[in-house]
GROMACS .gro file of C-alpha atoms in nm:
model
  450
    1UNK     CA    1   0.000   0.000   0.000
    2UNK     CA    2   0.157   0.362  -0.106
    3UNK     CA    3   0.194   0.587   0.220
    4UNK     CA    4  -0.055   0.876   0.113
    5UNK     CA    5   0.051   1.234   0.245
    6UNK     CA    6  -0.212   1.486   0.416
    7UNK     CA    7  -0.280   1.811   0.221
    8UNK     CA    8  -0.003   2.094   0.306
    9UNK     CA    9   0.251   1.845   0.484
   10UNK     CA   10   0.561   1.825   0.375
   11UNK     CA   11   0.696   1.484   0.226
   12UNK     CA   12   0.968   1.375   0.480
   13UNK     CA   13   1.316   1.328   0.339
   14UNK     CA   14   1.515   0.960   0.273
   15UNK     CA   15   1.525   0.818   0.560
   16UNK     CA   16   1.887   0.786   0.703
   17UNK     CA   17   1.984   0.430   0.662
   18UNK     CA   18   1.870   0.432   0.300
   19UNK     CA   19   2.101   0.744   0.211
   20UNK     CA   20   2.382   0.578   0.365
   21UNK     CA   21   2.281   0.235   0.127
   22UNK     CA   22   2.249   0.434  -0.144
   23UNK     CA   23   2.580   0.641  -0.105
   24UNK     CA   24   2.771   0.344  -0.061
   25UNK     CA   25   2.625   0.159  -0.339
   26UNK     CA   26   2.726   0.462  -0.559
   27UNK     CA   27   3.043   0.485  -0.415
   28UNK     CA   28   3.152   0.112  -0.444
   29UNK     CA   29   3.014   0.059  -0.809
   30UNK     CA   30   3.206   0.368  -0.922
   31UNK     CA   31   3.528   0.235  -0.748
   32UNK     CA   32   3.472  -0.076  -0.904
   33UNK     CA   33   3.406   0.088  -1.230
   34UNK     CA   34   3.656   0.255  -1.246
   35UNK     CA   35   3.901   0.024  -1.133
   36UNK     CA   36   3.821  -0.281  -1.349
   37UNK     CA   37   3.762   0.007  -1.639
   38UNK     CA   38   4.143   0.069  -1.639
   39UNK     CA   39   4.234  -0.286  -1.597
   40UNK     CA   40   4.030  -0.320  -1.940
   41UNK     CA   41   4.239  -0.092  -2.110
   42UNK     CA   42   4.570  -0.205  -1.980
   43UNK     CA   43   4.475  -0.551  -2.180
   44UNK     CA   44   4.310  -0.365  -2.526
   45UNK     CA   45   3.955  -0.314  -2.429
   46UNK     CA   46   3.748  -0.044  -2.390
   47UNK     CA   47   3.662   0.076  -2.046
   48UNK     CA   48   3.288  -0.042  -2.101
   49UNK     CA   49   3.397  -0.399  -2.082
   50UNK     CA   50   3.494  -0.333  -1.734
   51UNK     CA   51   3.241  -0.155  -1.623
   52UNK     CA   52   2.983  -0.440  -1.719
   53UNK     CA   53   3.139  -0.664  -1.502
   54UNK     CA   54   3.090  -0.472  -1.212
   55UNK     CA   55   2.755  -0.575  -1.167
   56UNK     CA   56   2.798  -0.922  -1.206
   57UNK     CA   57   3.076  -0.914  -0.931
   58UNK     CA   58   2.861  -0.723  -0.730
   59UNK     CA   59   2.492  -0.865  -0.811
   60UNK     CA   60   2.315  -1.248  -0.751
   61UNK     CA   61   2.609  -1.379  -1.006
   62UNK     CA   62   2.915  -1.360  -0.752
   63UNK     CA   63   2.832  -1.194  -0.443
   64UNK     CA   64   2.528  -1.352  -0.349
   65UNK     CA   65   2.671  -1.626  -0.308
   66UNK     CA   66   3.002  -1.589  -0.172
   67UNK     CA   67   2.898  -1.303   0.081
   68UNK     CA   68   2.535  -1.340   0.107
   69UNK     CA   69   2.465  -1.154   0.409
   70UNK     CA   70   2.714  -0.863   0.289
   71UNK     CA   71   2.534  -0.854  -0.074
   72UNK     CA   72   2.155  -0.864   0.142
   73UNK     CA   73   2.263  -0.582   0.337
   74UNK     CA   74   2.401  -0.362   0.031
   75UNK     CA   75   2.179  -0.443  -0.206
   76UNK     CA   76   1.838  -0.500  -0.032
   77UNK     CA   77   1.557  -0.642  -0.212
   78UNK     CA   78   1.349  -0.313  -0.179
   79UNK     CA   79   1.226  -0.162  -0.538
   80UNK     CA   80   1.227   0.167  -0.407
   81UNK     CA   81   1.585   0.157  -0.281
   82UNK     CA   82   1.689  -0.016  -0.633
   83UNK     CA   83   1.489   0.312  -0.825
   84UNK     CA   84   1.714   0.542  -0.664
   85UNK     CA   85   2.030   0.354  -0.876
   86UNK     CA   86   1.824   0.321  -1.155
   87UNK     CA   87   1.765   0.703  -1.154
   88UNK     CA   88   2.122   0.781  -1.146
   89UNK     CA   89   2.160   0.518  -1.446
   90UNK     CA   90   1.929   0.704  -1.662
   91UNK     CA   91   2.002   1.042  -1.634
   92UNK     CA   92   2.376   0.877  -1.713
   93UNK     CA   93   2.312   0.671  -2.028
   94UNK     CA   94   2.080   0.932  -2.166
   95UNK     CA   95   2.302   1.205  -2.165
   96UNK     CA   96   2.571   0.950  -2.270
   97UNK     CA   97   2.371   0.889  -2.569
   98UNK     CA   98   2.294   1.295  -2.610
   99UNK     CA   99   2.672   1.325  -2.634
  100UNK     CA  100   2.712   1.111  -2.884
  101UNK     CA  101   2.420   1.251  -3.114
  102UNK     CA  102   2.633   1.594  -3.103
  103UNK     CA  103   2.890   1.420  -3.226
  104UNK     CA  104   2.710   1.266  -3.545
  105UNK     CA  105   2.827   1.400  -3.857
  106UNK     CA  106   2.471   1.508  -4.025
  107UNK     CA  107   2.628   1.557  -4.404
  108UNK     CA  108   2.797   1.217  -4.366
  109UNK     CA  109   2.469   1.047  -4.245
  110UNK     CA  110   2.285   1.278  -4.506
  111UNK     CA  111   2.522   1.148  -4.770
  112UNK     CA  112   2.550   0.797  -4.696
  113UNK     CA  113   2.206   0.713  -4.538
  114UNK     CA  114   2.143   0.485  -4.762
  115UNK     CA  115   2.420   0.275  -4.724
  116UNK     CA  116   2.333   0.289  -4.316
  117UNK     CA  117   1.975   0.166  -4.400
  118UNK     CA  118   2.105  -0.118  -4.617
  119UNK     CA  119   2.339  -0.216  -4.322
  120UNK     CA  120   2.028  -0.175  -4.089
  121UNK     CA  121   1.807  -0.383  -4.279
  122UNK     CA  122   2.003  -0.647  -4.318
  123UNK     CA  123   2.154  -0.681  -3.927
  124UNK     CA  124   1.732  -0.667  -3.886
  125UNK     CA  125   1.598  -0.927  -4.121
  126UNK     CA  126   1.853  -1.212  -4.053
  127UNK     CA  127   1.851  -1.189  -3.674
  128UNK     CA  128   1.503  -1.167  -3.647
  129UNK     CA  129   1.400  -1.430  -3.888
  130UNK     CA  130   1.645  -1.689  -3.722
  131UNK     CA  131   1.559  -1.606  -3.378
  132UNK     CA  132   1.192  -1.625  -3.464
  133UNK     CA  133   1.264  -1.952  -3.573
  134UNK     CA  134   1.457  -2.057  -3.252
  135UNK     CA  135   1.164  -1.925  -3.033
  136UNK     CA  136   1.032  -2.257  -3.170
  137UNK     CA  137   1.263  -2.504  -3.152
  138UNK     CA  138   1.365  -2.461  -2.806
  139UNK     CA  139   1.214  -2.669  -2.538
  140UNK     CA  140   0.909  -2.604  -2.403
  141UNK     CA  141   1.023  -2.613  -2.074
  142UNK     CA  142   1.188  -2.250  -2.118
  143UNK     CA  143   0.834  -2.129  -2.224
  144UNK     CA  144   0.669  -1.993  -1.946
  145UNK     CA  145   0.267  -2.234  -1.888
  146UNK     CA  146   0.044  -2.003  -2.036
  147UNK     CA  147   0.260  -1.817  -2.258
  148UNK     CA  148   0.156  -1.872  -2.627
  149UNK     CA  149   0.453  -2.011  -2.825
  150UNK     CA  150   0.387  -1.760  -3.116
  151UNK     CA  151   0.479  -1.448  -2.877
  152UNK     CA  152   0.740  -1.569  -2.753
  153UNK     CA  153   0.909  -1.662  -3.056
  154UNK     CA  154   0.814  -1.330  -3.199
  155UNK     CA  155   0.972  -1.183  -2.854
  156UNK     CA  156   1.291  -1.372  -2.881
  157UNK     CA  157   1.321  -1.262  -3.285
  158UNK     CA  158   1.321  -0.871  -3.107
  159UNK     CA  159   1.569  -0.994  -2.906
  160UNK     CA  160   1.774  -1.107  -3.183
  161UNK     CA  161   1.797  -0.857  -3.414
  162UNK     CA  162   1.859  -0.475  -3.119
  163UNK     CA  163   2.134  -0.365  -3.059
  164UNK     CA  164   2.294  -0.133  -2.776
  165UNK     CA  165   2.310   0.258  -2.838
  166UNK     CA  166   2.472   0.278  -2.536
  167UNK     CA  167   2.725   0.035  -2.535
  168UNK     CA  168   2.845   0.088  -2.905
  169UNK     CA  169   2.866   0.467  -2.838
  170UNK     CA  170   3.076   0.386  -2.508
  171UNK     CA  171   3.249   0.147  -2.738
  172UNK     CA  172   3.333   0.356  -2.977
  173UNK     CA  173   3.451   0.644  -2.728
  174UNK     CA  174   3.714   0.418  -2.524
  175UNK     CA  175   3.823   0.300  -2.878
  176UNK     CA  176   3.846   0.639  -3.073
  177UNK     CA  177   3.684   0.523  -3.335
  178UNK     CA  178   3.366   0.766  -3.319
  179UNK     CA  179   3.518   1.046  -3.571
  180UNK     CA  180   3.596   0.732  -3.851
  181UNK     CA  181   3.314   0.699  -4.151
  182UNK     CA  182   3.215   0.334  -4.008
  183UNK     CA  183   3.142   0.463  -3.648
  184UNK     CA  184   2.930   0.759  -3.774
  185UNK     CA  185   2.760   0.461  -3.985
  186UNK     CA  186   2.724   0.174  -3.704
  187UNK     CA  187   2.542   0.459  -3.503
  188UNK     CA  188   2.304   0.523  -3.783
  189UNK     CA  189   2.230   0.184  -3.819
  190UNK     CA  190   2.184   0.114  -3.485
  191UNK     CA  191   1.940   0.404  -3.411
  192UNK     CA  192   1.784   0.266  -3.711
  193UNK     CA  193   1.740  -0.093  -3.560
  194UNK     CA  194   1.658   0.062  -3.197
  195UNK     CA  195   1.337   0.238  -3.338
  196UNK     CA  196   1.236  -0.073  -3.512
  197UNK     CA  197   1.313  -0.280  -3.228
  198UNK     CA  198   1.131  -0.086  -3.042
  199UNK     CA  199   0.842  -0.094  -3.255
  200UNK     CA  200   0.859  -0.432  -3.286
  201UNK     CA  201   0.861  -0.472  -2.907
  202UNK     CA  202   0.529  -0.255  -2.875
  203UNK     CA  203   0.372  -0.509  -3.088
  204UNK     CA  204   0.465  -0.837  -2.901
  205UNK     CA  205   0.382  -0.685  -2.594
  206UNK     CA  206   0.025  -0.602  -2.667
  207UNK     CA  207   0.002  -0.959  -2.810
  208UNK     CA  208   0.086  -1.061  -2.483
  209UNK     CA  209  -0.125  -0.825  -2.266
  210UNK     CA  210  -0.437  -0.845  -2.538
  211UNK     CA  211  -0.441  -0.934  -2.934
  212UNK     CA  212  -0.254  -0.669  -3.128
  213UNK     CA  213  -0.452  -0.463  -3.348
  214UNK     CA  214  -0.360  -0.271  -3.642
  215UNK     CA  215  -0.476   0.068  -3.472
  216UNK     CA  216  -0.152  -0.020  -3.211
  217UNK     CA  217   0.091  -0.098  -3.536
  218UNK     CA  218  -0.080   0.236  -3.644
  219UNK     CA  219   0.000   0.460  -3.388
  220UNK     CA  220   0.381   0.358  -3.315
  221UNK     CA  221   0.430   0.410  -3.653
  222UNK     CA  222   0.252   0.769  -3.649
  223UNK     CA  223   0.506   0.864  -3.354
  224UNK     CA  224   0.824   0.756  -3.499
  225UNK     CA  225   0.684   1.011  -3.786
  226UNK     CA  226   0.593   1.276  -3.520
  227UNK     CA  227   0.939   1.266  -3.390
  228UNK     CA  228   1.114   1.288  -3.684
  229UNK     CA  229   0.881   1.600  -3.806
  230UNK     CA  230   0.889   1.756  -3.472
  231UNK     CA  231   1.305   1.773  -3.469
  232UNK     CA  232   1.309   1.910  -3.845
  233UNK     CA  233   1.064   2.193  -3.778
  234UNK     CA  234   1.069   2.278  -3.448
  235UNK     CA  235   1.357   2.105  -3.279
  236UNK     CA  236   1.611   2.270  -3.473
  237UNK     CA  237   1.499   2.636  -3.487
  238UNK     CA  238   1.522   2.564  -3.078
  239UNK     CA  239   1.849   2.420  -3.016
  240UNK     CA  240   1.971   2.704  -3.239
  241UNK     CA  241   1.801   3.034  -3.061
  242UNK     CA  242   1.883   2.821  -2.753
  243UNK     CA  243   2.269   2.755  -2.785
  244UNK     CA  244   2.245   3.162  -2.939
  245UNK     CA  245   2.118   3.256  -2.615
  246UNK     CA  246   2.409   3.072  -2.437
  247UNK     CA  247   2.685   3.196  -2.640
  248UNK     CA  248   2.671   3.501  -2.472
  249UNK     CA  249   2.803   3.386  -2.153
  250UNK     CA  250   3.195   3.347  -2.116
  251UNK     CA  251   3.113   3.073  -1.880
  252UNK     CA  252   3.040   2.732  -1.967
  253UNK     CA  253   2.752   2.664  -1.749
  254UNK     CA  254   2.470   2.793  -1.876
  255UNK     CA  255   2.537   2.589  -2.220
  256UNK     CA  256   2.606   2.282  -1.999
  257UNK     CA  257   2.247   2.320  -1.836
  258UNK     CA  258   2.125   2.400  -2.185
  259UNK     CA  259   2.256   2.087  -2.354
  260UNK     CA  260   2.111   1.879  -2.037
  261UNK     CA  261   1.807   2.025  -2.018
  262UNK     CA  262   1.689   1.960  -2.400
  263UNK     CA  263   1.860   1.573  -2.416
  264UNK     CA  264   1.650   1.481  -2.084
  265UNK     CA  265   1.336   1.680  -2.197
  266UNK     CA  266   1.347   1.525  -2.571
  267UNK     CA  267   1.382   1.202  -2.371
  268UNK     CA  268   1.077   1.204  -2.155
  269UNK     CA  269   0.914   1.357  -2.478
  270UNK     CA  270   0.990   0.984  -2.645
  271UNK     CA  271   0.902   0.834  -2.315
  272UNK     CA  272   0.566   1.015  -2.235
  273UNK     CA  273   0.458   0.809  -2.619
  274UNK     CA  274   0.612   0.484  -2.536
  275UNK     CA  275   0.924   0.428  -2.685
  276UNK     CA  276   1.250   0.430  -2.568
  277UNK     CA  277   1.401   0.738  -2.383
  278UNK     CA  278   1.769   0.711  -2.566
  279UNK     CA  279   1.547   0.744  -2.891
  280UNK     CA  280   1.480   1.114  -2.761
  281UNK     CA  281   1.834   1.174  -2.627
  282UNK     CA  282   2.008   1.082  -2.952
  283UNK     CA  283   1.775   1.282  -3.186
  284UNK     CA  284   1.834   1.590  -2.960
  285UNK     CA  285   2.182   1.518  -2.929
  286UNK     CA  286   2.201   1.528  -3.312
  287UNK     CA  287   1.979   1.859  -3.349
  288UNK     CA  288   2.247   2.019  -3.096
  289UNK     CA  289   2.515   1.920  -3.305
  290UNK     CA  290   2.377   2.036  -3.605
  291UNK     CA  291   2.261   2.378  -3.510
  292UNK     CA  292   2.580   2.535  -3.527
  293UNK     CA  293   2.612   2.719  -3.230
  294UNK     CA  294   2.787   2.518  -2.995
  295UNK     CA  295   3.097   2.555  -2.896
  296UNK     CA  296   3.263   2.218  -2.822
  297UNK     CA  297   3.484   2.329  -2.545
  298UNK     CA  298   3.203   2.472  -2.302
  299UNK     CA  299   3.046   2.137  -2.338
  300UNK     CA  300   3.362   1.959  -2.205
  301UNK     CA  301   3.271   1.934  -1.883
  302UNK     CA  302   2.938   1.789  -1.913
  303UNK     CA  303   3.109   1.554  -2.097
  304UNK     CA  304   3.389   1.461  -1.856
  305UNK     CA  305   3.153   1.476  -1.574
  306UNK     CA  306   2.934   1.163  -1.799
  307UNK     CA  307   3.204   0.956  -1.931
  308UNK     CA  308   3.390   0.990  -1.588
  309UNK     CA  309   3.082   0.959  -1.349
  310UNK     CA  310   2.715   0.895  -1.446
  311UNK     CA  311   2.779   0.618  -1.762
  312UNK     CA  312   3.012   0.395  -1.540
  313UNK     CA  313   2.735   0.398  -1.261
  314UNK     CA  314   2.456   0.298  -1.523
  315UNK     CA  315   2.666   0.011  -1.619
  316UNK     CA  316   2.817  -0.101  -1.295
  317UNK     CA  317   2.423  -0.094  -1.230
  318UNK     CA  318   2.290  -0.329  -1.577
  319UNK     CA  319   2.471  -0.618  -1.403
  320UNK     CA  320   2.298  -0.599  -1.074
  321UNK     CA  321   1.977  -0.773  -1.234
  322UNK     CA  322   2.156  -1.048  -1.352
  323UNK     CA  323   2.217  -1.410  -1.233
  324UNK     CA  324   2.406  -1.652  -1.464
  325UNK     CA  325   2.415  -1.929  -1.207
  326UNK     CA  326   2.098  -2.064  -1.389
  327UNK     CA  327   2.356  -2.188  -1.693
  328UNK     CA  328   2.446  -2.430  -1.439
  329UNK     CA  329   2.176  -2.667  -1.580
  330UNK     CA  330   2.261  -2.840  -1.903
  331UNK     CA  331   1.919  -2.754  -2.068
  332UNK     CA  332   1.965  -2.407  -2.001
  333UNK     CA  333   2.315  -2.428  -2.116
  334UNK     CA  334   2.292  -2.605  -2.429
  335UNK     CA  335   2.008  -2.382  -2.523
  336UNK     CA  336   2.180  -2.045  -2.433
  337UNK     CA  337   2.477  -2.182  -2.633
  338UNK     CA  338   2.251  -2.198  -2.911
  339UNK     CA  339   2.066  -1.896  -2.903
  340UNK     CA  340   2.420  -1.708  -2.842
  341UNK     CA  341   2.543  -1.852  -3.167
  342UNK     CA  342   2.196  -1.781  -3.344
  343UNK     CA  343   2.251  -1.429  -3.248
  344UNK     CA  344   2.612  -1.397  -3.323
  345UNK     CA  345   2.634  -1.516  -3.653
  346UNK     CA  346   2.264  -1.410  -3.765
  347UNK     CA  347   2.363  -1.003  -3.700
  348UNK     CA  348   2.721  -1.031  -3.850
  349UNK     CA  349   2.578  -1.203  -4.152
  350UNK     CA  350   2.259  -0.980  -4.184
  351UNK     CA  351   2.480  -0.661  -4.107
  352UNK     CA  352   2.812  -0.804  -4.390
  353UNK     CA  353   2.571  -0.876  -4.636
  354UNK     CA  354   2.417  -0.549  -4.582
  355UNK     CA  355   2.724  -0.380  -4.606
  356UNK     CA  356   2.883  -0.509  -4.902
  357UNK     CA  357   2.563  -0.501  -5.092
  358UNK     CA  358   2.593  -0.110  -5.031
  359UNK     CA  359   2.949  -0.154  -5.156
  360UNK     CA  360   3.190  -0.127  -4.845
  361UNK     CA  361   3.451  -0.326  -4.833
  362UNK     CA  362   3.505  -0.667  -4.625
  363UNK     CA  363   3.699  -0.517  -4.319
  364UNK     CA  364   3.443  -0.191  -4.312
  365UNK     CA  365   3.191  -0.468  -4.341
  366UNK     CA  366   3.287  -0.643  -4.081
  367UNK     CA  367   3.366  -0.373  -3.835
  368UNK     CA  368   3.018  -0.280  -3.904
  369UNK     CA  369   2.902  -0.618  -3.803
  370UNK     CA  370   3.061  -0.651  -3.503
  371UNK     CA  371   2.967  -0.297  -3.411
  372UNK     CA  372   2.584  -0.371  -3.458
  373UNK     CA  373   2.646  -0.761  -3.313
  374UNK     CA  374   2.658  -0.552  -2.945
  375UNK     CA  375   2.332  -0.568  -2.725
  376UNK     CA  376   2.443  -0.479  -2.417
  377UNK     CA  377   2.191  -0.304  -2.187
  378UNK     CA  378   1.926  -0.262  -2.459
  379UNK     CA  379   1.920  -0.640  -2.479
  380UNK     CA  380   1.868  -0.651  -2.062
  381UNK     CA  381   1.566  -0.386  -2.060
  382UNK     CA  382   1.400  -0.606  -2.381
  383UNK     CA  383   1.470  -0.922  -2.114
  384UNK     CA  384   1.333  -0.752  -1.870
  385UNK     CA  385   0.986  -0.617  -2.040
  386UNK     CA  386   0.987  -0.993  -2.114
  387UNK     CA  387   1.009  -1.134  -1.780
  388UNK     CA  388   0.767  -0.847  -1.680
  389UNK     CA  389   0.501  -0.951  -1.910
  390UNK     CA  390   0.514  -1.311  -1.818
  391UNK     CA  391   0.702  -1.415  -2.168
  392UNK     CA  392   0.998  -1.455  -2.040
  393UNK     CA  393   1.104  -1.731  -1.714
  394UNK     CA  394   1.398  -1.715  -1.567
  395UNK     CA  395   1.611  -1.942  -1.769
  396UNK     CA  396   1.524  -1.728  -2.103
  397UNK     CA  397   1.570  -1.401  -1.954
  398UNK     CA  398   1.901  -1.611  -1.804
  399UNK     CA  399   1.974  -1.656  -2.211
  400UNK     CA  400   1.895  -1.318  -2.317
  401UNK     CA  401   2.113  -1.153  -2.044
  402UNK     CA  402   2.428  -1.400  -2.164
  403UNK     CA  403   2.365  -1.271  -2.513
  404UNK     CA  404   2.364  -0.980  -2.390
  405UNK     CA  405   2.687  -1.001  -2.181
  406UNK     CA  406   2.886  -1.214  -2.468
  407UNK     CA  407   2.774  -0.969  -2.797
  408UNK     CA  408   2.873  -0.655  -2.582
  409UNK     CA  409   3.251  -0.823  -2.517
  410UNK     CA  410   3.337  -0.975  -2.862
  411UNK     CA  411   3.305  -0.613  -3.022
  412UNK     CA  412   3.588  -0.439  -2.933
  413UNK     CA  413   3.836  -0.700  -3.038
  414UNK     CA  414   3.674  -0.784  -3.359
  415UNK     CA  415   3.657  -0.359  -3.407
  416UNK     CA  416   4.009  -0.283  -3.320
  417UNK     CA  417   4.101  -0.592  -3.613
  418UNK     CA  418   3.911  -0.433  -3.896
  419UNK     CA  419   3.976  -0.115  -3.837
  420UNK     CA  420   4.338  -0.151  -3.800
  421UNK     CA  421   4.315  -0.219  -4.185
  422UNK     CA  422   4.112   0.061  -4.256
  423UNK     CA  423   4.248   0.338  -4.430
  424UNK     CA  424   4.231   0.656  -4.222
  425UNK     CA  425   4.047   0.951  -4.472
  426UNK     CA  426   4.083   1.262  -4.521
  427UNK     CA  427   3.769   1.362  -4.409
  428UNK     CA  428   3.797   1.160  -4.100
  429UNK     CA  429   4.120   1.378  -4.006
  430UNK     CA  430   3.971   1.655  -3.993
  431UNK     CA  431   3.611   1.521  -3.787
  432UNK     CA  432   3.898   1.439  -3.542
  433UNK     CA  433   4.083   1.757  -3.540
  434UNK     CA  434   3.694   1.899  -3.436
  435UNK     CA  435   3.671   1.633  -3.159
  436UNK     CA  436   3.949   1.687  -3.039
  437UNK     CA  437   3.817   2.023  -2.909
  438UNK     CA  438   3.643   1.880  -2.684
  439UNK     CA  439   3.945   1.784  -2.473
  440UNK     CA  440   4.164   2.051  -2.540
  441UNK     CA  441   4.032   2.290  -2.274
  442UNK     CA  442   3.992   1.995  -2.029
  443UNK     CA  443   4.094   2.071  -1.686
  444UNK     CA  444   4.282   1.721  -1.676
  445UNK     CA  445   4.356   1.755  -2.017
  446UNK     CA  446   4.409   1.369  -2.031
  447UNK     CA  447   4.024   1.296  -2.138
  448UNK     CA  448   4.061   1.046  -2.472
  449UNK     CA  449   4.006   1.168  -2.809
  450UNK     CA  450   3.643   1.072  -2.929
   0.00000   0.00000   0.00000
């Protein structure tokens, strides 16, 4: 039962013991964080590969079980204590994902949007059409009793074929790798196959809660062409009177607040019509980049304080939800195997073919693939709304997080292979020489190059 509060009285503040959970929680996941971050680099990964495995040291995976009265006591099974992490999270990954919308180049997108689209289409079609039809060759026992088999085949197809805004633009920022032509086109794509995931996600779930009609296919449609109208005919007009009216302070603040305030808004916008927050974030984050008015040093900070605090903390925080002790069962093993190889190889193929069909050649295609093969978080909220809805058990959402887990590590190294072979452009000098003003003013000055 919620507490209800008389008219005119005050709401009384956290109560004591759960600020001092929550401060240590913070505390000890961004030690962690940052800690196993930098032992990620020493050994040629990106900090992000770290910082996942935070939460499965510190969640029902590892701690648990070796200190279960420690892991009780610091992460209690309370919702309301775990919403205050979450919070943190969010504001982190969407202004993680606002950062790297600035950073899209529009004319490159502009000029080679059809060449993302082909790559998008086919890292969607292949994935989804295999998973699909592993939804229905796995055994029944991983099908929750009274989930229909149809939904949760089309459910695990979704699965398949997202991939992780967050995680590839985190990916792509340890790596340096976000100024090159391929990482300007693996973030295209992957917005591209968020919004249909996400689409395709509205669907299943109202054929689990009731039957889907075509008014519901209707109307996630109409917003996806609301948004995109809204941020050519409003949205940029605003971010550039906006970033005009913050150009005449010296001080960087006010265009910090600015940039905050319109990724956050644009992503309860997205939220408020039920898709995905980072859907908001990213198309704001590209309508700041491309108003012109911004100038990339005053947003340094913001973007220090992200990549330094809130994104490590959001996660440090993914892994909490997860326990892969399940695998220990061979069912559940041998079937995770299987779906982990489904996905693997049905998003490189889908996203090579894609690429070479749009003429790019086989090391851009597959840096593209392994780009797009990482789920990462995305994957754990889709596992999530399944276990919600009842589509998911715990052995599938078990799966889904392991795919999750295993996509978001193979990237890097496959990435820093097939890039290593790419020829550097012209063009892609100078994006970097732009970036790099971003860092130049740092206070530390030792913030890596985007």
């Amino acid at each position: 039962m919620v507490p209800t509060v008389s008219s005119g009285a005050p709401i009384a503040p956290i109560a004591a013991h759960n600020l001092l959970v929550f401060l240590l929680q913070v505390s000890l996941l961004l030690l962690l964080a940052l800690a196993l971050g930098r032992l990620a680099t020493r050994f040629g990964m990106p900090a992000v590969v770290g910082e996942l495995f935070v939460g499965v040291i510190l969640g029902p995976s590892f701690l648990a079980h070796v200190a279960p009265g420690l892991h009780t006591w610091l992460f209690p099974a309370d919702a309301e204590q775990f919403h205050l992490l979450d919070a943190v999270g969010q504001i982190g990954v969407l202004l993680l994902v606002g950062l790297t919308g600035i950073h899209m180049d529009m004319k490159l997108v502009r000029r080679r949007g059809v060449t993302a689209a082909g790559v998008s289409l086919g890292g969607l079609i292949v994935p989804l059409g295999l998973g699909i039809g592993a939804g229905f060759l796995l055994p029944r026992t991983l099908v929750p009793e009274g989930t229909d088999i149809t939904v949760f085949a089309l459910f695990l197809g979704v699965a398949m074929c997202v991939s992780a805004i967050p995680v590839i633009a985190k990916t792509l920022m340890d790596m340096k790798l976000l100024h090159r032509n391929i990482g300007q086109l693996t973030l295209t794509a992957g917005m591209i196959d968020d919004a249909f995931g996400w689409f395709m996600l509205s669907i299943v779930s109202a054929m689990a809660v009731n039957a889907v009609s075509t008014g519901t296919v209707l109307v996630s449609l109409a917003y996806l062409t609301v948004i995109a109208v809204f941020a050519l005919t409003v949205g940029r007009p605003l971010a550039r009177r906006a970033f005009q009216l913050t150009a005449r302070s010296e001080e960087a603040g006010p265009t910090v607040a600015t940039a905050a305030v319109l990724i956050l808004l644009a992503s309860a916008g997205t939220h408020a019509l039920g898709l995905e927050a980072v859907i908001g974030a990213f198309v704001c984050g590209m309508l700041i980049g491309s108003a012109g008015k911004v100038e990339p040093a005053k947003l340094a900070p913001l973007r220090t304080v992200v990549l330094s605090g809130f994104a490590p903390i959001f996660f440090a925080t993914a892994g909490l939800r997860m326990d892969l002790t399940a695998l220990v069962r061979p069912e559940v093993l041998l079937s995770g195997l299987a779906v982990l190889t489904i996905a693997i190889v049905g998003k490189f193929l889908g996203a090579y073919a894609g690429a070479r069909l749009s003429r790019l050649n086989r090391w851009e295609a597959l840096a593209l693939g392994a780009g797009l093969n990482a789920r990462g978080v995305i994957e754990v909220v889709v596992a999530m709304v399944g276990l919600r809805l009842g589509i998911l058990g715990v052995e599938a959402y078990t799966i889904v997080v392991l795919v999750a887990i295993v996509t978001s590590l193979m990237a890097p190294p496959i990435l820093r292979i097939a890039m290593a072979r790419v020829e550097q452009t012209a063009e892609e000098r100078l994006r970097e020489a732009e970036h790099q003003a971003w860092t130049r003013h740092s206070p530390s000055g030792t913030e890596p190059i985007l």
